[in-house]
PDB file of N, CA and C in Angstrom:
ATOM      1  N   UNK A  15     -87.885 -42.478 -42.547  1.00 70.00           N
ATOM      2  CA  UNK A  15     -86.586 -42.798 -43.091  1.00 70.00           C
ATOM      3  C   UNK A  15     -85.546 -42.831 -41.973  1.00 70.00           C
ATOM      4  N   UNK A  16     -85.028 -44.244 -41.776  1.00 84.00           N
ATOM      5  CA  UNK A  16     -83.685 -43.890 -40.957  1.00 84.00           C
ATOM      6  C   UNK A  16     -82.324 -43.374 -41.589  1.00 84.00           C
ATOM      7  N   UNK A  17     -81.825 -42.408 -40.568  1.00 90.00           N
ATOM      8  CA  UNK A  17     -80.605 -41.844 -40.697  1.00 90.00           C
ATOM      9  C   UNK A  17     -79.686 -41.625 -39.774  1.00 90.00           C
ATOM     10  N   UNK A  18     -78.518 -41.688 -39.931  1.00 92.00           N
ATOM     11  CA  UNK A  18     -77.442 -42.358 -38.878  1.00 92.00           C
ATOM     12  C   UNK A  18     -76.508 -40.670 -39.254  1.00 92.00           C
ATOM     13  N   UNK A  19     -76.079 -39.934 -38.272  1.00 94.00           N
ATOM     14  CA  UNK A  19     -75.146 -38.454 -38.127  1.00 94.00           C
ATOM     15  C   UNK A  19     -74.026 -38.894 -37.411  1.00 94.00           C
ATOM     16  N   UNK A  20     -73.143 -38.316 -37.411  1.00 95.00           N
ATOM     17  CA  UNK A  20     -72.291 -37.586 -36.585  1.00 95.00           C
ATOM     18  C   UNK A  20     -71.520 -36.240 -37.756  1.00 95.00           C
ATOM     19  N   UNK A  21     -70.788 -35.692 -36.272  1.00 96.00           N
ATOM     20  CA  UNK A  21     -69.738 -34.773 -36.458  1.00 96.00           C
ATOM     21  C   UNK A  21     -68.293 -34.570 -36.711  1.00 96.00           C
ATOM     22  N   UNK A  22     -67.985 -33.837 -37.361  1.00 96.00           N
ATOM     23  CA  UNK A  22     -66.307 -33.633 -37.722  1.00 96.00           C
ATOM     24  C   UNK A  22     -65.652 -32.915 -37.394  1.00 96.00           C
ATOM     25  N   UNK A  23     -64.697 -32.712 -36.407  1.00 97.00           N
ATOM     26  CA  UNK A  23     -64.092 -31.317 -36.693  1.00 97.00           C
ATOM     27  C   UNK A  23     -62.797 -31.545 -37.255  1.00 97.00           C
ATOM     28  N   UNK A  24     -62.627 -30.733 -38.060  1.00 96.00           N
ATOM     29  CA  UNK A  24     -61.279 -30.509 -38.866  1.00 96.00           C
ATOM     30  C   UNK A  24     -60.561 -29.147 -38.637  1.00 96.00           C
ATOM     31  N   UNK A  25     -59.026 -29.428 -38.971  1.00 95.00           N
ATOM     32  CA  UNK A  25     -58.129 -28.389 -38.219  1.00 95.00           C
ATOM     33  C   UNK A  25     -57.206 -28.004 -39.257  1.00 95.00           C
ATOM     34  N   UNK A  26     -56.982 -26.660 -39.407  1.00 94.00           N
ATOM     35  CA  UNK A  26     -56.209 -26.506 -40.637  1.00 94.00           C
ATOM     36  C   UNK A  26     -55.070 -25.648 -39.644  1.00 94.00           C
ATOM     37  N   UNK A  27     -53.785 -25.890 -39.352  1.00 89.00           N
ATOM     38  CA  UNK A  27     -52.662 -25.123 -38.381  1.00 89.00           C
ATOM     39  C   UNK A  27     -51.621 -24.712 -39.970  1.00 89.00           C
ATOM     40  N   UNK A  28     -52.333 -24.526 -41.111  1.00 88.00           N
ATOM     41  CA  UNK A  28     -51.471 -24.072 -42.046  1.00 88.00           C
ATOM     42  C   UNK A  28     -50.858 -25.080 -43.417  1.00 88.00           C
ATOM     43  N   UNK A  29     -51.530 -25.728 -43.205  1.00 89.00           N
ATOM     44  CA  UNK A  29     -51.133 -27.293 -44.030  1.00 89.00           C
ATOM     45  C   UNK A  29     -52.258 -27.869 -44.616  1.00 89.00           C
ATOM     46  N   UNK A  30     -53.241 -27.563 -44.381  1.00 91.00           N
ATOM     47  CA  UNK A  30     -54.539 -28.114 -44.941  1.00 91.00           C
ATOM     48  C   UNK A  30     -55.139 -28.432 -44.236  1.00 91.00           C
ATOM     49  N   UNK A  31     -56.770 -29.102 -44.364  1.00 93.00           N
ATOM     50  CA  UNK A  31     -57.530 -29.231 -43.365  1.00 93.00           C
ATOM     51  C   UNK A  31     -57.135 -30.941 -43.073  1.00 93.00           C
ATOM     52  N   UNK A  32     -56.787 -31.059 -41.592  1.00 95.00           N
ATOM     53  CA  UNK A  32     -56.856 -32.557 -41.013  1.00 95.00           C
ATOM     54  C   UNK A  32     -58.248 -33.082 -40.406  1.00 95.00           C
ATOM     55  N   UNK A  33     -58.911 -34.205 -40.148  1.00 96.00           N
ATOM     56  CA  UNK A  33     -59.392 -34.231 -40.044  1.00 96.00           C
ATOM     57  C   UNK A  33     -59.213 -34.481 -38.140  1.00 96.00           C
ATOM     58  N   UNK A  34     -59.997 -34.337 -37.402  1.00 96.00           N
ATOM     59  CA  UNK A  34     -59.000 -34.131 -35.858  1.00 96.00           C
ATOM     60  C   UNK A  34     -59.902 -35.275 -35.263  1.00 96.00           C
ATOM     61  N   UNK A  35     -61.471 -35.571 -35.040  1.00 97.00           N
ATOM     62  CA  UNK A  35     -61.810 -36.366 -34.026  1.00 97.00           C
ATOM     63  C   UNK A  35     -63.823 -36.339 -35.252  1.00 97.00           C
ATOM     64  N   UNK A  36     -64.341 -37.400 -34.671  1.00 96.00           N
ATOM     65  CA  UNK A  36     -65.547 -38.094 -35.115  1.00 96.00           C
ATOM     66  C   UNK A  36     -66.123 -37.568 -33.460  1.00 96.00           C
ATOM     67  N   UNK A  37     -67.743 -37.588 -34.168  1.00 97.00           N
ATOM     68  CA  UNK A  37     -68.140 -37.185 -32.581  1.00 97.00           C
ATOM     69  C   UNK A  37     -69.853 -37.608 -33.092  1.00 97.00           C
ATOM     70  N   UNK A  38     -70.186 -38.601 -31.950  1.00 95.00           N
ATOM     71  CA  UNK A  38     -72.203 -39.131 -32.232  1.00 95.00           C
ATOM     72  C   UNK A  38     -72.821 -37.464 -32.567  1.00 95.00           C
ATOM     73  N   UNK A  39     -74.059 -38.168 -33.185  1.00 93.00           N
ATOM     74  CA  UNK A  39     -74.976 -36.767 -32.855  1.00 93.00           C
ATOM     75  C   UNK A  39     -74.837 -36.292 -31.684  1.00 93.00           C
ATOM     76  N   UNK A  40     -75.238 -36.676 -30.491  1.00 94.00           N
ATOM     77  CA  UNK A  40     -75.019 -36.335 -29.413  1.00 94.00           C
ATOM     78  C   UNK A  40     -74.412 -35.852 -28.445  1.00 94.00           C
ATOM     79  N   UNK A  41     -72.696 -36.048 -29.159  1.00 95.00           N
ATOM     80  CA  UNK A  41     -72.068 -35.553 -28.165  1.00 95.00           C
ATOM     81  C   UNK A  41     -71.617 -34.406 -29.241  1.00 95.00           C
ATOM     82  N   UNK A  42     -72.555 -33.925 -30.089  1.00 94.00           N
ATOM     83  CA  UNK A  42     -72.656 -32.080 -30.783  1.00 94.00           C
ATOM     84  C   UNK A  42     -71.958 -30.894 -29.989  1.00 94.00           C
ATOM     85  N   UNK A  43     -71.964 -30.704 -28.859  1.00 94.00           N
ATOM     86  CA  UNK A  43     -71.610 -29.693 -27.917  1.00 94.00           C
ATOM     87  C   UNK A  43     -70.000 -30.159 -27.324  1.00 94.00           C
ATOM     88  N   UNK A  44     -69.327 -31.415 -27.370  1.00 95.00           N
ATOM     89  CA  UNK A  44     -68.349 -31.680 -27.122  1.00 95.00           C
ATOM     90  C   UNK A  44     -67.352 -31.412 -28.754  1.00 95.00           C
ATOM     91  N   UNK A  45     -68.043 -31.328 -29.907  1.00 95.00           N
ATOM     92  CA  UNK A  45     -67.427 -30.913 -30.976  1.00 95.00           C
ATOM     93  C   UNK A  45     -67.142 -29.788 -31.058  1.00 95.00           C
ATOM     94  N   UNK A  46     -68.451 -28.846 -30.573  1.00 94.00           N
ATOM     95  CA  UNK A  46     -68.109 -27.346 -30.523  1.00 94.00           C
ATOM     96  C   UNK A  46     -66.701 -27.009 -29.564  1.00 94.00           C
ATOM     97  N   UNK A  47     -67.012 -27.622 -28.364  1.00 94.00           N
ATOM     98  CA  UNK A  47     -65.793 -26.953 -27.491  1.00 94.00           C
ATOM     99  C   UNK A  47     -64.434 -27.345 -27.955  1.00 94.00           C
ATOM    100  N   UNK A  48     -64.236 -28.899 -28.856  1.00 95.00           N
ATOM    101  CA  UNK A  48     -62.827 -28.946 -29.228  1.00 95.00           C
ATOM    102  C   UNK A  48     -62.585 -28.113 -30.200  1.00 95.00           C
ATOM    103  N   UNK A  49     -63.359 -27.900 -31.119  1.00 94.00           N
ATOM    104  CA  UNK A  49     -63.264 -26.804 -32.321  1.00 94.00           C
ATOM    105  C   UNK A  49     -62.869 -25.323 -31.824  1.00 94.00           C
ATOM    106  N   UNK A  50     -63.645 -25.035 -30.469  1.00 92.00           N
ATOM    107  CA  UNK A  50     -63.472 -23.642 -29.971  1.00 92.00           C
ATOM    108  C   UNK A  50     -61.615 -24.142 -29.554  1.00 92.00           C
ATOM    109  N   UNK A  51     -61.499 -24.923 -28.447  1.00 93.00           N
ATOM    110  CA  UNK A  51     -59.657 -24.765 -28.294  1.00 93.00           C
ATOM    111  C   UNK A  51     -59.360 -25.181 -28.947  1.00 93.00           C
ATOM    112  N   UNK A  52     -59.174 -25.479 -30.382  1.00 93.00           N
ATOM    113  CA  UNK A  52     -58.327 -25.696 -31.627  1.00 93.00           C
ATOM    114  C   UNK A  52     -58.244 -24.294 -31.907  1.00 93.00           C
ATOM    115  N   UNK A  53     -59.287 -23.672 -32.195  1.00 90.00           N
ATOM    116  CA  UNK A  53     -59.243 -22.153 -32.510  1.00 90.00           C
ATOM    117  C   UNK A  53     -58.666 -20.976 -31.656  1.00 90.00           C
ATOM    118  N   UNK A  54     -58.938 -21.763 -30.721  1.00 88.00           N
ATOM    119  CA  UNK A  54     -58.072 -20.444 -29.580  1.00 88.00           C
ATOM    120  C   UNK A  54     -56.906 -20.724 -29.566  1.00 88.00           C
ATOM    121  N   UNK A  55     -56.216 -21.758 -30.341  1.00 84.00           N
ATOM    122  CA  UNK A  55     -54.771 -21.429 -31.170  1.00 84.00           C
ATOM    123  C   UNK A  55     -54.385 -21.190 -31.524  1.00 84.00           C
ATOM    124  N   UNK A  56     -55.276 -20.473 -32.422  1.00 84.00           N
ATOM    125  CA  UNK A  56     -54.927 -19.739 -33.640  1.00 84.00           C
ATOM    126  C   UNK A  56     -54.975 -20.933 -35.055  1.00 84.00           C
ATOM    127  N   UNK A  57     -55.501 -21.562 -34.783  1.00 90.00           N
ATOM    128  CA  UNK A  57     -56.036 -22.347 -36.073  1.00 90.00           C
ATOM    129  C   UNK A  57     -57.254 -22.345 -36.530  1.00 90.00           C
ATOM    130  N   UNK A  58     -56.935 -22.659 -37.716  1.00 93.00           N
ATOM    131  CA  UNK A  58     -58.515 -22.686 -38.530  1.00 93.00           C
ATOM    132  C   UNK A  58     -59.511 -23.889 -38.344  1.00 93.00           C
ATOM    133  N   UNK A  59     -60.625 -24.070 -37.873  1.00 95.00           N
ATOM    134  CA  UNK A  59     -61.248 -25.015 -37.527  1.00 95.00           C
ATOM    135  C   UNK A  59     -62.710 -24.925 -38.319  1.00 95.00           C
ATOM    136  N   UNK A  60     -63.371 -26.508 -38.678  1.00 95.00           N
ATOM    137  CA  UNK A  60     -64.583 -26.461 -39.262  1.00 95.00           C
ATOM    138  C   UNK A  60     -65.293 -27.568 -38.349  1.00 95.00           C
ATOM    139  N   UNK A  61     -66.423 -27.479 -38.333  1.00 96.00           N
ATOM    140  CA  UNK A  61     -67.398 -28.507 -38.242  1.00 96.00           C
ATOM    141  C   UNK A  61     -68.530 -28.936 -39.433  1.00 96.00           C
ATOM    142  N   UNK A  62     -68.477 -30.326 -39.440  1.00 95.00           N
ATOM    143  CA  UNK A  62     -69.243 -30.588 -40.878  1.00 95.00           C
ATOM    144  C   UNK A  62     -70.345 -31.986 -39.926  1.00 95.00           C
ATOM    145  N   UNK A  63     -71.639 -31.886 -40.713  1.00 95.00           N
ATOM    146  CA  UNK A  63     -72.210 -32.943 -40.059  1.00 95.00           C
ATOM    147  C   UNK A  63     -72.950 -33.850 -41.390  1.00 95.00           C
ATOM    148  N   UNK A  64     -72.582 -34.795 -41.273  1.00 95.00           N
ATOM    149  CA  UNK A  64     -72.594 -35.941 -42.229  1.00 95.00           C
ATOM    150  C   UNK A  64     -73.439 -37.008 -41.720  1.00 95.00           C
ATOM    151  N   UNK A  65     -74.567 -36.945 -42.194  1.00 94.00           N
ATOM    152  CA  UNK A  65     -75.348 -37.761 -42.709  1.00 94.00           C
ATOM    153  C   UNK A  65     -75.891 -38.383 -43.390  1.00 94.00           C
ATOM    154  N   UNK A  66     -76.438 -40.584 -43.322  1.00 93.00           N
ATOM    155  CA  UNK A  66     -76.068 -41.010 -44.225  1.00 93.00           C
ATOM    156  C   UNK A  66     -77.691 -41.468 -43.780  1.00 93.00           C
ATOM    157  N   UNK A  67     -78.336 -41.440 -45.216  1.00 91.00           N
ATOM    158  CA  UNK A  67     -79.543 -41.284 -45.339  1.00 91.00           C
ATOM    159  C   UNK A  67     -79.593 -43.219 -45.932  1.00 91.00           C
ATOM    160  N   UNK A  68     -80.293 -44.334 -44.986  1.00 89.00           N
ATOM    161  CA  UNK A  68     -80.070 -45.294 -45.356  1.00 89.00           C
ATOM    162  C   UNK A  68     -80.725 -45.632 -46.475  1.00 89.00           C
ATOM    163  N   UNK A  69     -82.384 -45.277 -46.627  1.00 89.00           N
ATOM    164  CA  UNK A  69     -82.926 -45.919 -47.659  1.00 89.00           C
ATOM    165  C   UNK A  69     -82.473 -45.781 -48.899  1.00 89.00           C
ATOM    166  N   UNK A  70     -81.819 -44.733 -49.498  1.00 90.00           N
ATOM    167  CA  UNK A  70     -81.484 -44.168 -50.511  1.00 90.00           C
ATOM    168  C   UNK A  70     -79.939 -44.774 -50.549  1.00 90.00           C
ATOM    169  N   UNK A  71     -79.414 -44.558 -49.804  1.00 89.00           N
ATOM    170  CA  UNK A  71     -77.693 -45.082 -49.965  1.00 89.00           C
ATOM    171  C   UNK A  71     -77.300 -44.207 -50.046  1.00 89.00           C
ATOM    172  N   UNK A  72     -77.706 -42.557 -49.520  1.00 92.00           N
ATOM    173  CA  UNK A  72     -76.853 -41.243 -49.581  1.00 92.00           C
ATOM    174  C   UNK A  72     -76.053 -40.531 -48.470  1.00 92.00           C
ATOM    175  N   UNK A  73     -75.115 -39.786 -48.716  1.00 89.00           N
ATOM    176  CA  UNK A  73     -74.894 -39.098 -47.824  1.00 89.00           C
ATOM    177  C   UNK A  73     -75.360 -37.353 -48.218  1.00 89.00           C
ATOM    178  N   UNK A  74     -75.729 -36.991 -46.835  1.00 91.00           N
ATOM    179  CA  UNK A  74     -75.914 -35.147 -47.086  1.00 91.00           C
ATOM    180  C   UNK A  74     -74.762 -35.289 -45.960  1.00 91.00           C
ATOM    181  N   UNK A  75     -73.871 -33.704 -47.013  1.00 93.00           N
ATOM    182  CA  UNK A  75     -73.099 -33.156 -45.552  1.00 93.00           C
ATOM    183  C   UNK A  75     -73.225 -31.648 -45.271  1.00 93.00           C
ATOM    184  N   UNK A  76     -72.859 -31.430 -44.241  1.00 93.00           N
ATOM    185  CA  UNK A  76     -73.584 -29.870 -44.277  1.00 93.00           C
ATOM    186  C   UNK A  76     -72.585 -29.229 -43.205  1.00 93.00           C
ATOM    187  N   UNK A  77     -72.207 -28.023 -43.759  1.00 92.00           N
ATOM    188  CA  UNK A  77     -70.865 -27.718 -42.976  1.00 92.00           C
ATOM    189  C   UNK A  77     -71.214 -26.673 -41.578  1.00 92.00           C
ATOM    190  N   UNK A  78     -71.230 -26.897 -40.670  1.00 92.00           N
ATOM    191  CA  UNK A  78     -72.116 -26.334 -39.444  1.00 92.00           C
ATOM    192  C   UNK A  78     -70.961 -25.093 -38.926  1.00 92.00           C
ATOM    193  N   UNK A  79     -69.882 -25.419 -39.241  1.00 92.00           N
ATOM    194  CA  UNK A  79     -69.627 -23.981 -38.803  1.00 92.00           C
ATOM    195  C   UNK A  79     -68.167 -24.098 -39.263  1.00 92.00           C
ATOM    196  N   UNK A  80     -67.555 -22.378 -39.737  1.00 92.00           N
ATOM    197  CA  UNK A  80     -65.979 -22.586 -40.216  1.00 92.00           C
ATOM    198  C   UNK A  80     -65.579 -21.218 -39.364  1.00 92.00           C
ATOM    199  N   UNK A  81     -64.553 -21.935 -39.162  1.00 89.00           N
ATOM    200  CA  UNK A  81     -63.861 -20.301 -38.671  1.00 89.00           C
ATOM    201  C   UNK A  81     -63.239 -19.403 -40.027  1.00 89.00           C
ATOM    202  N   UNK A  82     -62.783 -17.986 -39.546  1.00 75.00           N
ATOM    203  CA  UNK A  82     -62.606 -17.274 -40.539  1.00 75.00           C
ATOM    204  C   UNK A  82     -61.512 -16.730 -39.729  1.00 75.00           C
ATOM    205  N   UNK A  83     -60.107 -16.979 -39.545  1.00 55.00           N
ATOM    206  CA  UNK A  83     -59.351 -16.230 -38.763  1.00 55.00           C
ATOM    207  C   UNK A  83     -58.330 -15.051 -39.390  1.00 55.00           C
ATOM    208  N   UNK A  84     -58.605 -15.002 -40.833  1.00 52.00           N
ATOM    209  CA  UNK A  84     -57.873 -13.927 -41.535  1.00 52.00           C
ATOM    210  C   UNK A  84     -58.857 -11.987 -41.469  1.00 52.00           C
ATOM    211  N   UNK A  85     -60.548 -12.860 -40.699  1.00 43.00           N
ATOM    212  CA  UNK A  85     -60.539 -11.422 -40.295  1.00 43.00           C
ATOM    213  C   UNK A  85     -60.878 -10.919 -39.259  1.00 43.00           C
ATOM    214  N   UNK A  86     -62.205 -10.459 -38.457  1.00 40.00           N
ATOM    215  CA  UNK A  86     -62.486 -10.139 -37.008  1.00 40.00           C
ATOM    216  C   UNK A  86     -62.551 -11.742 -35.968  1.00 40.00           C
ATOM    217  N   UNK A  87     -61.488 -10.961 -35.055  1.00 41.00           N
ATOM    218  CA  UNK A  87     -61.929 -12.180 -34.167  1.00 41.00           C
ATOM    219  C   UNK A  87     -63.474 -12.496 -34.073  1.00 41.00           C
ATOM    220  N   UNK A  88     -63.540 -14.137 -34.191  1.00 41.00           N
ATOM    221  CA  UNK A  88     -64.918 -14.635 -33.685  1.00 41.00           C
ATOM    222  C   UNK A  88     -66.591 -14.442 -34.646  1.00 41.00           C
ATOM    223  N   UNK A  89     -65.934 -14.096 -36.002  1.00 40.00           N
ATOM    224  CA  UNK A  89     -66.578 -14.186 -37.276  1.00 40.00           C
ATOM    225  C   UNK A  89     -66.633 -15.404 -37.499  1.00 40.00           C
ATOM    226  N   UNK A  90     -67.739 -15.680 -38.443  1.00 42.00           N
ATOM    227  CA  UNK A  90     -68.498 -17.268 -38.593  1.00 42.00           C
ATOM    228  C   UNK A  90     -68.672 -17.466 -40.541  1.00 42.00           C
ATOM    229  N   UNK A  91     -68.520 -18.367 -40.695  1.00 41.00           N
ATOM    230  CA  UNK A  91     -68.856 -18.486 -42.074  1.00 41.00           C
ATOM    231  C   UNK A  91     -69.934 -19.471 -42.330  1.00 41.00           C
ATOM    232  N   UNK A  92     -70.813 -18.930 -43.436  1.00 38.00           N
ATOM    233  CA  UNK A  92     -71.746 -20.389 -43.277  1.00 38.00           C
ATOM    234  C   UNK A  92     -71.929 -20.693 -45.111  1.00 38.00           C
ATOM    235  N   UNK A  93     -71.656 -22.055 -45.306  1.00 34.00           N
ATOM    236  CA  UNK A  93     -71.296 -22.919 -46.110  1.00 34.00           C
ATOM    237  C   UNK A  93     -73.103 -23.550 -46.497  1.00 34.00           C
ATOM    238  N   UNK A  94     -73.560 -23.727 -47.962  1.00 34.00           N
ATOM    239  CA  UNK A  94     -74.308 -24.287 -48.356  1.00 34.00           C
ATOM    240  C   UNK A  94     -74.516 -26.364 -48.295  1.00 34.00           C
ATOM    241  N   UNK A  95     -75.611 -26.915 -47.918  1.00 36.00           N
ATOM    242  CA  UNK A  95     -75.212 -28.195 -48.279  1.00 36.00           C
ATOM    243  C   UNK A  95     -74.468 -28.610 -49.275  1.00 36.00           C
ATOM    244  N   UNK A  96     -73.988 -29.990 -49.440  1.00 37.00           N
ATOM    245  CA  UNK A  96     -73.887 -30.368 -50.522  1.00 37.00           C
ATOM    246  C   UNK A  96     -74.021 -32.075 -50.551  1.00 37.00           C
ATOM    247  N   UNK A  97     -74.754 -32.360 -51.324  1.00 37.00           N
ATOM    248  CA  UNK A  97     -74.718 -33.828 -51.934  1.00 37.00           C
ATOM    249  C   UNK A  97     -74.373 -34.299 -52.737  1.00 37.00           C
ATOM    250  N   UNK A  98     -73.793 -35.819 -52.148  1.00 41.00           N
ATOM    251  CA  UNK A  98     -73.308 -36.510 -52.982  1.00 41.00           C
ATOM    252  C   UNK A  98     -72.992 -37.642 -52.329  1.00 41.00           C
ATOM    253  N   UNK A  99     -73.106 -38.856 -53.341  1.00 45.00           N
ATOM    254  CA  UNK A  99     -73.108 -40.083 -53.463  1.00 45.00           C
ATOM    255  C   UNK A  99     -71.720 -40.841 -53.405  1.00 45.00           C
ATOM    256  N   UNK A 100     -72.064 -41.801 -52.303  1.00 48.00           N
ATOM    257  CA  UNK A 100     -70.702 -42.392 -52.151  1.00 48.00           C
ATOM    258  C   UNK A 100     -70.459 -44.168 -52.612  1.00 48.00           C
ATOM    259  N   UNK A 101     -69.626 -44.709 -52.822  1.00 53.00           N
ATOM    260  CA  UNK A 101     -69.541 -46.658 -53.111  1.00 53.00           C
ATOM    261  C   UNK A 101     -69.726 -46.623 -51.779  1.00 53.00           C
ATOM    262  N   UNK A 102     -70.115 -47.940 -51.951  1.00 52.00           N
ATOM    263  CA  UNK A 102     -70.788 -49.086 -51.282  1.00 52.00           C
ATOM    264  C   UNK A 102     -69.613 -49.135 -49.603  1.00 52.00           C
ATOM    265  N   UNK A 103     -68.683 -49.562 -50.383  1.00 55.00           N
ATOM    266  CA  UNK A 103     -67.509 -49.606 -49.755  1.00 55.00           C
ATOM    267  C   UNK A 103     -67.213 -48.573 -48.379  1.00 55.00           C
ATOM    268  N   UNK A 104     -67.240 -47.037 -48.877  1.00 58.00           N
ATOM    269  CA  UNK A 104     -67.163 -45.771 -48.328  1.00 58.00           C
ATOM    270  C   UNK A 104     -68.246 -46.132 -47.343  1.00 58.00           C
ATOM    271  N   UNK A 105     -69.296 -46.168 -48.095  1.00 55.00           N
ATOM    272  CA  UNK A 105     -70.777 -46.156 -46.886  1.00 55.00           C
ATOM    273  C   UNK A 105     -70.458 -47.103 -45.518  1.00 55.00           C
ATOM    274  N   UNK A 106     -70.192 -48.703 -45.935  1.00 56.00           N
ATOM    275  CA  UNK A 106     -69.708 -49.433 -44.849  1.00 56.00           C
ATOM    276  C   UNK A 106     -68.809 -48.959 -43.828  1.00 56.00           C
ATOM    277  N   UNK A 107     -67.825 -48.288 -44.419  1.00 59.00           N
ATOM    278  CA  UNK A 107     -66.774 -47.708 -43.677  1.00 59.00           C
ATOM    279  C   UNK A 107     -67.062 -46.831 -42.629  1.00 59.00           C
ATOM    280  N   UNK A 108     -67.517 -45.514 -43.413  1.00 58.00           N
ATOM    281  CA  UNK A 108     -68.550 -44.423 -42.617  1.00 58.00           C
ATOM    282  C   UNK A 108     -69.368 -45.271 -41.279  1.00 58.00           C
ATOM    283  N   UNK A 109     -70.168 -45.891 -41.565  1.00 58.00           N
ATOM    284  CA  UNK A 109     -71.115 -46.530 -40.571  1.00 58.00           C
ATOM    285  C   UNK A 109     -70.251 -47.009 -39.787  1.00 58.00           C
ATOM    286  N   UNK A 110     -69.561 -48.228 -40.225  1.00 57.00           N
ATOM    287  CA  UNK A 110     -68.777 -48.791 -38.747  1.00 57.00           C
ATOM    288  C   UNK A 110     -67.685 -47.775 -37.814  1.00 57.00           C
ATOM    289  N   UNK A 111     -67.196 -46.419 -38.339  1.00 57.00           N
ATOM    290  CA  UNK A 111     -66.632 -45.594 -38.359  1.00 57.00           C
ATOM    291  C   UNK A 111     -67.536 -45.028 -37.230  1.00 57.00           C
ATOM    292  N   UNK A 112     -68.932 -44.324 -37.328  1.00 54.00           N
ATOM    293  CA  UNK A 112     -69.893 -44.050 -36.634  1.00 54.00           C
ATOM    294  C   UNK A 112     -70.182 -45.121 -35.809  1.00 54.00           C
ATOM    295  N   UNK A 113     -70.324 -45.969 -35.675  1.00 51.00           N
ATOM    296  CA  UNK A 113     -70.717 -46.905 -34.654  1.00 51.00           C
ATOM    297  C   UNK A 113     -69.960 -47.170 -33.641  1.00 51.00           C
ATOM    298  N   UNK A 114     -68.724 -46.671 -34.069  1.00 51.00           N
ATOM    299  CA  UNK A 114     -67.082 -47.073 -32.988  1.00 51.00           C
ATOM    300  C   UNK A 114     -67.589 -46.004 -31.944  1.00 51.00           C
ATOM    301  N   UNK A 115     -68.272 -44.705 -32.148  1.00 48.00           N
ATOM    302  CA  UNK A 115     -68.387 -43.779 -31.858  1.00 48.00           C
ATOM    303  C   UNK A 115     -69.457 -43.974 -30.386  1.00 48.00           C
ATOM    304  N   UNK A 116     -70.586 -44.558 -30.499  1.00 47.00           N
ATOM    305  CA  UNK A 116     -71.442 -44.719 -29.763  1.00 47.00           C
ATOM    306  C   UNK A 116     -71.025 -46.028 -28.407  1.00 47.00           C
ATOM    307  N   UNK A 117     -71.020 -45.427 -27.377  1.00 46.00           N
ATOM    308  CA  UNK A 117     -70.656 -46.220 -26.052  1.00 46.00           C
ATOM    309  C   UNK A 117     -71.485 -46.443 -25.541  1.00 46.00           C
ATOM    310  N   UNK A 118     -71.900 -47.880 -25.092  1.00 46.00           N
ATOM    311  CA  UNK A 118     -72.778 -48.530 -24.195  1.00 46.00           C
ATOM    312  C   UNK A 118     -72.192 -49.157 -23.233  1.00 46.00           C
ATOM    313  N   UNK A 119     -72.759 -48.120 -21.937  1.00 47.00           N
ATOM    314  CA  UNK A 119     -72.914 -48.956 -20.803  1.00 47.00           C
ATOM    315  C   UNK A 119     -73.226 -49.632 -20.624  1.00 47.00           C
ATOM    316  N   UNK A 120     -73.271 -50.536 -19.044  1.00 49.00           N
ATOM    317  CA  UNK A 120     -73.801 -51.945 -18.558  1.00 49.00           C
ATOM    318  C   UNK A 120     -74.287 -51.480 -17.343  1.00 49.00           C
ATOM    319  N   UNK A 121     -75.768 -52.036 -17.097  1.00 47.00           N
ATOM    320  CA  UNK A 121     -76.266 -51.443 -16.035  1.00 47.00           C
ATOM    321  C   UNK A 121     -75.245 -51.646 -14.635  1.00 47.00           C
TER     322      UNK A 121
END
């Protein structure tokens, strides 16, 4: 089955969660570190990884990590999957959304 990921991090500075930057599977470890200095602001930060499962037309998202800053510094929360089904529309979006994401060089 092909399936197409990336990452989210979202930033909550007291207003709700924004959504801050898209990131390939790959560049996974460049999500963590913006999430870490969002947080060493003192904001609330999540990472969610969203994947869109083609044969089926689904998405799984799965929330990879939340901060918890109302109690010990550097506490982790961990969040259950959840699925659910998106239009046609959404899916296109998502993908070309993800695809903006991936950079190709030229030899």
């Amino acid at each position: 089955m092909t399936k197409i990921a990336h990452y989210e991090v979202y930033v909550d500075s007291g207003s709700g969660w924004q959504l801050l930057e898209r990131f390939a599977t790959e560049q996974r470890h460049e999500a963590y570190q913006l999430a870490k200095e969002q947080e060493s602001g003192n904001n609330k930060v999540k990472i969610i990884k969203e994947t869109f499962e083609i044969a089926d037309n689904t998405y799984v998202e799965s929330v990879e990590y939340v901060s918890n800053l109302s109690s010990k510094k550097g506490s982790k929360k961990s969040l259950s999957k959840i699925d659910y089904q998106k239009d046609s529309n959404e899916v296109v979006q998502d993908i070309a959304d993800s695809l903006s994401l991936i950079h190709i060089s030229e030899p």
